[in-house]
mmCIF file of C-alpha atoms in Angstrom:
data_model
loop_
_atom_site.group_PDB
_atom_site.id
_atom_site.type_symbol
_atom_site.label_atom_id
_atom_site.label_comp_id
_atom_site.label_asym_id
_atom_site.label_seq_id
_atom_site.Cartn_x
_atom_site.Cartn_y
_atom_site.Cartn_z
ATOM 1 C CA MET A 1 -4.268 11.812 -4.032
ATOM 2 C CA ASN A 2 -4.127 10.069 -0.629
ATOM 3 C CA THR A 3 -5.245 6.684 -1.915
ATOM 4 C CA LYS A 4 -6.485 4.228 0.681
ATOM 5 C CA LEU A 5 -4.507 1.028 1.040
ATOM 6 C CA GLU A 6 -5.842 -2.397 0.196
ATOM 7 C CA TYR A 7 -5.882 -5.159 2.816
ATOM 8 C CA VAL A 8 -5.862 -8.886 2.158
ATOM 9 C CA GLU A 9 -6.455 -11.949 4.290
ATOM 10 C CA ILE A 10 -3.587 -14.421 4.622
ATOM 11 C CA PRO A 11 -4.358 -17.839 6.102
ATOM 12 C CA TYR A 12 -3.410 -18.125 9.800
ATOM 13 C CA VAL A 13 -2.952 -14.356 10.211
ATOM 14 C CA LYS A 14 -5.692 -12.937 12.453
ATOM 15 C CA LYS A 15 -5.580 -9.431 10.966
ATOM 16 C CA LYS A 16 -5.790 -8.346 7.347
ATOM 17 C CA VAL A 17 -2.427 -7.461 5.827
ATOM 18 C CA SER A 18 -1.724 -4.208 3.980
ATOM 19 C CA ARG A 19 -0.644 -4.587 0.335
ATOM 20 C CA ILE A 20 2.367 -2.423 1.159
ATOM 21 C CA ILE A 21 4.619 -3.693 3.940
ATOM 22 C CA TYR A 22 7.052 -1.338 5.605
ATOM 23 C CA GLY A 23 10.628 -2.590 5.353
ATOM 24 C CA THR A 24 12.836 -1.831 8.353
ATOM 25 C CA ALA A 25 16.215 -2.919 6.961
ATOM 26 C CA ILE A 26 17.342 0.709 6.685
ATOM 27 C CA PRO A 27 18.703 3.446 8.900
ATOM 28 C CA PRO A 28 17.413 4.776 11.251
ATOM 29 C CA PHE A 29 15.873 1.479 12.383
ATOM 30 C CA MET A 30 18.925 -0.725 11.964
ATOM 31 C CA THR A 31 20.970 1.776 13.953
ATOM 32 C CA GLY A 32 18.428 1.799 16.773
ATOM 33 C CA GLU A 33 17.427 5.450 16.461
ATOM 34 C CA GLY A 34 13.800 4.435 16.340
ATOM 35 C CA LYS A 35 12.106 7.368 14.590
ATOM 36 C CA LEU A 36 8.769 6.830 16.307
ATOM 37 C CA ASP A 37 7.282 9.746 14.367
ATOM 38 C CA LEU A 38 8.107 8.045 11.055
ATOM 39 C CA LEU A 39 6.470 4.814 12.186
ATOM 40 C CA ASP A 40 3.485 6.864 13.379
ATOM 41 C CA ALA A 41 3.167 8.531 9.978
ATOM 42 C CA VAL A 42 3.441 5.296 7.978
ATOM 43 C CA TYR A 43 0.946 3.580 10.275
ATOM 44 C CA ALA A 44 -1.472 6.527 9.960
ATOM 45 C CA MET A 45 -1.376 6.051 6.186
ATOM 46 C CA GLY A 46 -2.745 2.554 6.671
ATOM 47 C CA VAL A 47 0.423 0.454 6.552
ATOM 48 C CA ASN A 48 -0.220 -2.042 9.335
ATOM 49 C CA THR A 49 2.439 -4.640 8.467
ATOM 50 C CA PHE A 50 6.160 -4.413 9.204
ATOM 51 C CA ASP A 51 8.970 -6.518 7.739
ATOM 52 C CA LEU A 52 11.717 -7.450 10.200
ATOM 53 C CA ALA A 53 14.462 -10.023 10.731
ATOM 54 C CA ARG A 54 16.980 -11.002 13.371
ATOM 55 C CA VAL A 55 19.822 -9.914 11.089
ATOM 56 C CA TYR A 56 18.466 -6.375 10.582
ATOM 57 C CA GLN A 57 20.690 -5.203 13.422
ATOM 58 C CA LEU A 58 18.548 -3.080 15.796
ATOM 59 C CA ALA A 59 15.395 -2.913 13.664
ATOM 60 C CA GLU A 60 13.391 -5.144 15.990
ATOM 61 C CA THR A 61 14.523 -3.061 18.955
ATOM 62 C CA SER A 62 13.369 0.113 17.198
ATOM 63 C CA VAL A 63 9.950 -1.249 16.269
ATOM 64 C CA GLY A 64 9.541 -2.839 19.696
ATOM 65 C CA ARG A 65 10.118 0.534 21.319
ATOM 66 C CA TRP A 66 7.366 2.000 19.124
ATOM 67 C CA LEU A 67 4.922 -0.830 19.879
ATOM 68 C CA GLU A 68 5.491 -0.448 23.602
ATOM 69 C CA ALA A 69 5.134 3.341 23.484
ATOM 70 C CA ARG A 70 1.943 3.295 21.415
ATOM 71 C CA GLY A 71 0.320 0.180 22.901
ATOM 72 C CA ASN A 72 -0.903 -0.924 19.470
ATOM 73 C CA ARG A 73 0.517 -4.436 19.172
ATOM 74 C CA GLN A 74 -2.939 -5.950 18.696
ATOM 75 C CA ASP A 75 -3.509 -3.807 15.579
ATOM 76 C CA VAL A 76 -0.149 -4.463 13.909
ATOM 77 C CA VAL A 77 1.024 -7.375 11.770
ATOM 78 C CA LEU A 78 4.640 -8.316 12.459
ATOM 79 C CA LEU A 79 6.608 -10.326 9.923
ATOM 80 C CA SER A 80 10.002 -11.509 11.096
ATOM 81 C CA LYS A 81 12.574 -14.009 9.940
ATOM 82 C CA CYS A 82 14.819 -16.593 11.529
ATOM 83 C CA GLY A 83 17.532 -19.069 10.633
ATOM 84 C CA HIS A 84 19.802 -16.777 8.627
ATOM 85 C CA PRO A 85 23.287 -18.248 8.214
ATOM 86 C CA SER A 86 25.880 -17.048 10.720
ATOM 87 C CA PRO A 87 28.489 -14.460 9.627
ATOM 88 C CA SER A 88 30.884 -17.356 9.043
ATOM 89 C CA GLY A 89 28.358 -19.053 6.748
ATOM 90 C CA GLU A 90 27.166 -21.726 9.168
ATOM 91 C CA LYS A 91 23.655 -22.863 8.236
ATOM 92 C CA ARG A 92 21.029 -22.419 10.948
ATOM 93 C CA VAL A 93 17.865 -24.094 9.650
ATOM 94 C CA ASN A 94 17.248 -26.225 12.722
ATOM 95 C CA GLU A 95 14.941 -26.109 15.735
ATOM 96 C CA LYS A 96 17.509 -24.874 18.235
ATOM 97 C CA GLU A 97 18.507 -21.854 16.146
ATOM 98 C CA MET A 98 14.964 -21.055 14.975
ATOM 99 C CA ARG A 99 13.650 -21.019 18.545
ATOM 100 C CA LYS A 100 16.683 -19.047 19.695
ATOM 101 C CA ASP A 101 15.938 -16.390 17.071
ATOM 102 C CA PHE A 102 12.247 -16.363 17.978
ATOM 103 C CA LYS A 103 13.017 -15.790 21.658
ATOM 104 C CA LYS A 104 15.327 -12.894 20.884
ATOM 105 C CA SER A 105 12.911 -11.336 18.370
ATOM 106 C CA THR A 106 9.956 -11.424 20.747
ATOM 107 C CA GLU A 107 12.047 -9.941 23.538
ATOM 108 C CA GLU A 108 13.114 -7.055 21.301
ATOM 109 C CA LEU A 109 9.590 -6.542 19.946
ATOM 110 C CA HIS A 110 7.911 -6.723 23.381
ATOM 111 C CA THR A 111 5.472 -9.380 22.233
ATOM 112 C CA ASP A 112 4.906 -13.094 22.743
ATOM 113 C CA TYR A 113 3.887 -13.969 19.196
ATOM 114 C CA ILE A 114 4.800 -13.135 15.595
ATOM 115 C CA ASP A 115 2.037 -12.975 12.984
ATOM 116 C CA ILE A 116 4.117 -14.147 10.009
ATOM 117 C CA TYR A 117 7.339 -16.072 10.603
ATOM 118 C CA LEU A 118 9.734 -17.016 7.819
ATOM 119 C CA LEU A 119 12.983 -18.892 7.457
ATOM 120 C CA HIS A 120 15.337 -16.249 6.085
ATOM 121 C CA ARG A 121 17.278 -18.731 3.972
ATOM 122 C CA ASP A 122 16.875 -22.339 2.931
ATOM 123 C CA ASP A 123 19.221 -25.228 3.617
ATOM 124 C CA PRO A 124 18.679 -27.636 0.708
ATOM 125 C CA GLU A 125 20.626 -30.307 2.582
ATOM 126 C CA ILE A 126 17.787 -30.837 5.051
ATOM 127 C CA GLU A 127 14.407 -32.322 4.239
ATOM 128 C CA ALA A 128 11.803 -29.607 3.763
ATOM 129 C CA GLY A 129 9.527 -31.494 6.137
ATOM 130 C CA VAL A 130 11.889 -30.700 9.025
ATOM 131 C CA ALA A 131 10.987 -27.017 8.784
ATOM 132 C CA VAL A 132 7.288 -27.880 8.477
ATOM 133 C CA GLU A 133 7.392 -29.880 11.708
ATOM 134 C CA ILE A 134 9.201 -27.120 13.621
ATOM 135 C CA PHE A 135 6.867 -24.397 12.403
ATOM 136 C CA ASN A 136 3.780 -26.485 13.190
ATOM 137 C CA ALA A 137 5.012 -27.031 16.734
ATOM 138 C CA MET A 138 5.561 -23.284 17.192
ATOM 139 C CA HIS A 139 2.136 -22.548 15.719
ATOM 140 C CA ALA A 140 0.469 -25.053 18.066
ATOM 141 C CA GLU A 141 2.171 -23.291 20.989
ATOM 142 C CA GLY A 142 0.614 -19.972 19.919
ATOM 143 C CA LYS A 143 3.981 -18.456 19.116
ATOM 144 C CA ILE A 144 3.448 -17.854 15.384
ATOM 145 C CA GLY A 145 0.601 -17.453 12.928
ATOM 146 C CA ALA A 146 1.383 -17.996 9.243
ATOM 147 C CA PHE A 147 4.795 -19.314 8.268
ATOM 148 C CA GLY A 148 6.890 -19.939 5.196
ATOM 149 C CA GLY A 149 10.209 -19.194 3.564
ATOM 150 C CA SER A 150 12.178 -16.174 2.477
ATOM 151 C CA ASN A 151 14.494 -17.029 -0.427
ATOM 152 C CA TRP A 152 13.040 -20.500 -0.866
ATOM 153 C CA THR A 153 12.501 -21.743 -4.396
ATOM 154 C CA HIS A 154 8.977 -22.716 -5.348
ATOM 155 C CA GLU A 155 10.190 -26.293 -5.815
ATOM 156 C CA ARG A 156 11.310 -26.457 -2.189
ATOM 157 C CA ILE A 157 8.065 -24.883 -1.012
ATOM 158 C CA GLU A 158 6.220 -27.569 -2.975
ATOM 159 C CA GLN A 159 8.258 -30.234 -1.170
ATOM 160 C CA ALA A 160 7.437 -28.662 2.191
ATOM 161 C CA ASN A 161 3.738 -28.513 1.407
ATOM 162 C CA GLU A 162 3.546 -32.026 0.016
ATOM 163 C CA TYR A 163 4.996 -33.188 3.348
ATOM 164 C CA ALA A 164 2.464 -31.069 5.237
ATOM 165 C CA TYR A 165 -0.505 -32.438 3.312
ATOM 166 C CA LYS A 166 0.735 -36.017 3.670
ATOM 167 C CA HIS A 167 1.106 -35.628 7.455
ATOM 168 C CA ASN A 168 -2.022 -33.509 8.032
ATOM 169 C CA LEU A 169 0.015 -30.456 9.030
ATOM 170 C CA ILE A 170 -0.256 -26.740 8.239
ATOM 171 C CA PRO A 171 1.670 -25.946 5.043
ATOM 172 C CA PHE A 172 3.793 -22.955 4.106
ATOM 173 C CA THR A 173 1.325 -20.177 3.234
ATOM 174 C CA VAL A 174 3.729 -17.252 2.647
ATOM 175 C CA SER A 175 6.847 -16.765 0.534
ATOM 176 C CA SER A 176 9.258 -13.838 0.315
ATOM 177 C CA PRO A 177 11.497 -13.905 -2.752
ATOM 178 C CA HIS A 178 12.839 -10.917 -4.616
ATOM 179 C CA PHE A 179 10.220 -9.694 -7.059
ATOM 180 C CA GLY A 180 9.875 -6.498 -9.024
ATOM 181 C CA LEU A 181 10.331 -4.993 -12.445
ATOM 182 C CA ALA A 182 14.129 -5.323 -12.303
ATOM 183 C CA ASP A 183 15.835 -8.602 -13.070
ATOM 184 C CA GLN A 184 18.049 -9.655 -10.142
ATOM 185 C CA VAL A 185 21.009 -10.707 -12.256
ATOM 186 C CA LEU A 186 23.390 -11.722 -9.469
ATOM 187 C CA ASP A 187 22.760 -12.579 -5.815
ATOM 188 C CA PRO A 188 23.120 -9.173 -4.058
ATOM 189 C CA TRP A 189 24.020 -10.441 -0.590
ATOM 190 C CA GLY A 190 25.128 -14.008 -1.211
ATOM 191 C CA GLY A 191 24.018 -16.993 0.785
ATOM 192 C CA GLY A 192 21.143 -18.120 -1.380
ATOM 193 C CA CYS A 193 18.998 -15.130 -2.371
ATOM 194 C CA VAL A 194 16.110 -16.217 -4.599
ATOM 195 C CA THR A 195 14.371 -14.103 -7.244
ATOM 196 C CA ILE A 196 11.281 -14.753 -9.330
ATOM 197 C CA SER A 197 11.884 -11.745 -11.607
ATOM 198 C CA GLY A 198 13.354 -11.691 -15.089
ATOM 199 C CA PRO A 199 12.973 -13.891 -18.155
ATOM 200 C CA ALA A 200 14.625 -16.930 -16.553
ATOM 201 C CA ASN A 201 11.966 -17.227 -13.841
ATOM 202 C CA GLU A 202 8.755 -17.401 -15.843
ATOM 203 C CA ARG A 203 8.075 -20.907 -14.541
ATOM 204 C CA ALA A 204 8.299 -19.743 -10.923
ATOM 205 C CA ARG A 205 5.916 -16.839 -11.567
ATOM 206 C CA LYS A 206 3.465 -19.197 -13.231
ATOM 207 C CA TRP A 207 3.562 -21.427 -10.133
ATOM 208 C CA TYR A 208 2.835 -18.458 -7.857
ATOM 209 C CA GLN A 209 0.050 -17.296 -10.147
ATOM 210 C CA GLU A 210 -1.579 -20.724 -10.190
ATOM 211 C CA ASN A 211 -1.268 -21.212 -6.422
ATOM 212 C CA GLN A 212 -1.930 -17.584 -5.419
ATOM 213 C CA MET A 213 0.481 -17.963 -2.517
ATOM 214 C CA PRO A 214 1.191 -14.525 -1.015
ATOM 215 C CA VAL A 215 4.464 -13.144 -2.385
ATOM 216 C CA ILE A 216 6.149 -10.748 0.056
ATOM 217 C CA ALA A 217 8.301 -9.036 -2.556
ATOM 218 C CA TYR A 218 11.552 -7.691 -1.173
ATOM 219 C CA SER A 219 13.694 -5.128 -3.018
ATOM 220 C CA SER A 220 10.568 -4.327 -5.012
ATOM 221 C CA LEU A 221 12.217 -1.114 -6.261
ATOM 222 C CA ALA A 222 15.521 -2.895 -6.977
ATOM 223 C CA HIS A 223 17.169 -1.635 -3.796
ATOM 224 C CA GLY A 224 16.984 1.960 -5.008
ATOM 225 C CA LEU A 225 17.422 1.608 -8.771
ATOM 226 C CA PHE A 226 13.783 2.674 -9.275
ATOM 227 C CA SER A 227 13.781 5.175 -6.410
ATOM 228 C CA GLY A 228 13.862 8.128 -8.805
ATOM 229 C CA GLN A 229 17.337 9.118 -7.663
ATOM 230 C CA VAL A 230 19.066 7.166 -10.430
ATOM 231 C CA LYS A 231 18.714 8.539 -13.973
ATOM 232 C CA SER A 232 18.995 6.365 -17.063
ATOM 233 C CA SER A 233 20.703 9.300 -18.799
ATOM 234 C CA ASN A 234 23.514 9.261 -16.227
ATOM 235 C CA ILE A 235 24.309 5.632 -15.514
ATOM 236 C CA GLU A 236 27.753 6.492 -14.168
ATOM 237 C CA HIS A 237 26.057 8.381 -11.332
ATOM 238 C CA ALA A 238 24.296 5.219 -10.173
ATOM 239 C CA ARG A 239 27.269 4.139 -8.080
ATOM 240 C CA ASN A 240 26.948 7.356 -6.067
ATOM 241 C CA VAL A 241 23.363 6.445 -5.175
ATOM 242 C CA LEU A 242 23.274 2.652 -4.961
ATOM 243 C CA ASP A 243 25.171 0.529 -2.456
ATOM 244 C CA GLU A 244 27.278 -2.478 -3.426
ATOM 245 C CA PRO A 245 24.502 -5.083 -3.121
ATOM 246 C CA ALA A 246 22.278 -2.978 -5.397
ATOM 247 C CA MET A 247 25.063 -2.547 -7.943
ATOM 248 C CA LYS A 248 25.818 -6.264 -7.866
ATOM 249 C CA GLY A 249 22.191 -7.342 -8.131
ATOM 250 C CA TYR A 250 20.570 -4.811 -10.428
ATOM 251 C CA ALA A 251 22.958 -2.397 -12.188
ATOM 252 C CA TYR A 252 22.885 -3.981 -15.664
ATOM 253 C CA PRO A 253 21.977 -2.706 -19.153
ATOM 254 C CA ASP A 254 18.545 -4.351 -19.359
ATOM 255 C CA ASN A 255 17.541 -2.881 -16.009
ATOM 256 C CA PHE A 256 18.707 0.580 -17.024
ATOM 257 C CA GLU A 257 16.551 0.209 -20.135
ATOM 258 C CA ARG A 258 13.614 -0.731 -17.858
ATOM 259 C CA LEU A 259 14.414 2.407 -15.857
ATOM 260 C CA ARG A 260 14.404 4.507 -19.050
ATOM 261 C CA ARG A 261 10.984 3.152 -19.965
ATOM 262 C CA CYS A 262 9.745 3.890 -16.441
ATOM 263 C CA GLU A 263 10.919 7.472 -16.843
ATOM 264 C CA GLU A 264 9.128 7.699 -20.177
ATOM 265 C CA LEU A 265 5.807 6.411 -18.826
ATOM 266 C CA ALA A 266 6.139 8.456 -15.633
ATOM 267 C CA LYS A 267 6.396 11.643 -17.701
ATOM 268 C CA ALA A 268 3.424 10.643 -19.853
ATOM 269 C CA LYS A 269 1.218 9.821 -16.851
ATOM 270 C CA GLY A 270 2.287 12.635 -14.528
ATOM 271 C CA ALA A 271 3.710 10.126 -12.075
ATOM 272 C CA SER A 272 7.100 9.330 -10.557
ATOM 273 C CA VAL A 273 9.480 6.531 -11.523
ATOM 274 C CA PRO A 274 8.893 4.558 -8.307
ATOM 275 C CA GLN A 275 5.146 4.903 -8.808
ATOM 276 C CA ILE A 276 5.354 3.344 -12.268
ATOM 277 C CA ALA A 277 7.554 0.512 -10.957
ATOM 278 C CA MET A 278 5.136 -0.068 -8.077
ATOM 279 C CA ALA A 279 2.103 0.038 -10.382
ATOM 280 C CA TRP A 280 3.757 -2.659 -12.499
ATOM 281 C CA ILE A 281 4.013 -4.896 -9.410
ATOM 282 C CA TYR A 282 0.438 -4.259 -8.305
ATOM 283 C CA GLN A 283 -0.955 -5.199 -11.701
ATOM 284 C CA GLN A 284 0.720 -8.572 -11.965
ATOM 285 C CA LYS A 285 -1.489 -11.646 -11.659
ATOM 286 C CA LEU A 286 0.395 -12.832 -8.594
ATOM 287 C CA ASN A 287 -0.843 -12.328 -5.029
ATOM 288 C CA THR A 288 1.825 -9.742 -4.331
ATOM 289 C CA PHE A 289 2.654 -7.592 -1.307
ATOM 290 C CA ALA A 290 5.451 -5.051 -1.818
ATOM 291 C CA VAL A 291 8.045 -4.438 0.885
ATOM 292 C CA VAL A 292 8.934 -0.752 0.723
ATOM 293 C CA SER A 293 11.627 0.964 2.775
ATOM 294 C CA THR A 294 11.722 4.736 3.011
ATOM 295 C CA SER A 295 12.983 7.262 5.527
ATOM 296 C CA LYS A 296 10.455 9.897 4.388
ATOM 297 C CA ALA A 297 6.738 9.524 5.018
ATOM 298 C CA GLU A 298 5.716 11.429 1.893
ATOM 299 C CA ARG A 299 7.437 8.850 -0.277
ATOM 300 C CA MET A 300 5.370 6.119 1.311
ATOM 301 C CA GLN A 301 2.198 8.003 0.372
ATOM 302 C CA GLU A 302 3.450 8.167 -3.219
ATOM 303 C CA ASN A 303 3.875 4.386 -3.196
ATOM 304 C CA ILE A 304 0.341 3.975 -1.891
ATOM 305 C CA ASP A 305 -0.993 6.341 -4.548
ATOM 306 C CA ALA A 306 0.585 4.093 -7.192
ATOM 307 C CA LEU A 307 -2.274 1.664 -6.496
ATOM 308 C CA GLN A 308 -4.462 3.967 -8.607
ATOM 309 C CA ILE A 309 -2.151 4.171 -11.624
ATOM 310 C CA GLU A 310 -3.456 2.079 -14.486
ATOM 311 C CA LEU A 311 -1.122 0.361 -16.950
ATOM 312 C CA SER A 312 -2.326 -1.352 -20.093
ATOM 313 C CA GLU A 313 -1.200 -4.866 -20.984
ATOM 314 C CA GLU A 314 0.998 -3.299 -23.644
ATOM 315 C CA GLU A 315 2.584 -0.913 -21.143
ATOM 316 C CA ILE A 316 3.201 -3.742 -18.654
ATOM 317 C CA ALA A 317 4.964 -5.737 -21.369
ATOM 318 C CA TYR A 318 6.852 -2.687 -22.624
ATOM 319 C CA LEU A 319 8.271 -1.929 -19.174
ATOM 320 C CA ASP A 320 9.542 -5.499 -18.898
ATOM 321 C CA LEU A 321 11.221 -5.427 -22.333
ATOM 322 C CA ARG A 322 8.700 -7.868 -23.818
#
């Protein structure tokens, strides 16, 4: 099919952003192997945006090596994250740690700016305006473009933006919660993961729909549950495919029923399970960008092709058990 990707403008990002964002929190990138040919292939398909973070081990080193080798930094959108709690759980949402992370990220990525910069976790004990002030200072210095929060609730983003408007500052314009067909039942990694999926988060989705804030949806395929490798007819096999965070977050009866319905529609439409799950995301009324991680280029093309799969309102509701 070789569908062409869609690109969308995000305030304060100088380049348009691909609707699919390549997630680097997987081997071989985290292990530092690089796989320049894989990055070449994904980029050739039109994916111009890459999701990174300081805590993704050697992912920034891997992508930085590719950027330096190809000389294409000016054509690529880099999204990275700072302020993740330390391994001991110490909170790091403060200027010293955020700037420390930025310095290390830019060194690894061989660049002097990051297009989209997010706080990886929130610290509800600090005023949201503190983060707004720090990000605005970094933006004014030319270090970052758009900024926002990963795993911030919409209520906290509202607080941040109310502060920004009151003080004539740039607000948060990007958010990266978990979002996808699967309900994130428990926090997969701990430390304050935020989801806007599932029946309990209808209010959050309504807020995102009304505000049309870009949603950078992580674990959009439920960390492998909708990868096509897990079968609803053999739930016991899931543990052989999914890692512990995926089992903790997504391996529950309602999600296996969603998987069964994906399989059913995939067969009817001549598509794959991940394509149906991706099509469901694309056809939501939110301003959604899906973070997709894959070690095989052909699977990325399948995800792109899912842009052309049409689902009726009834099918969208059916997949989500409504």
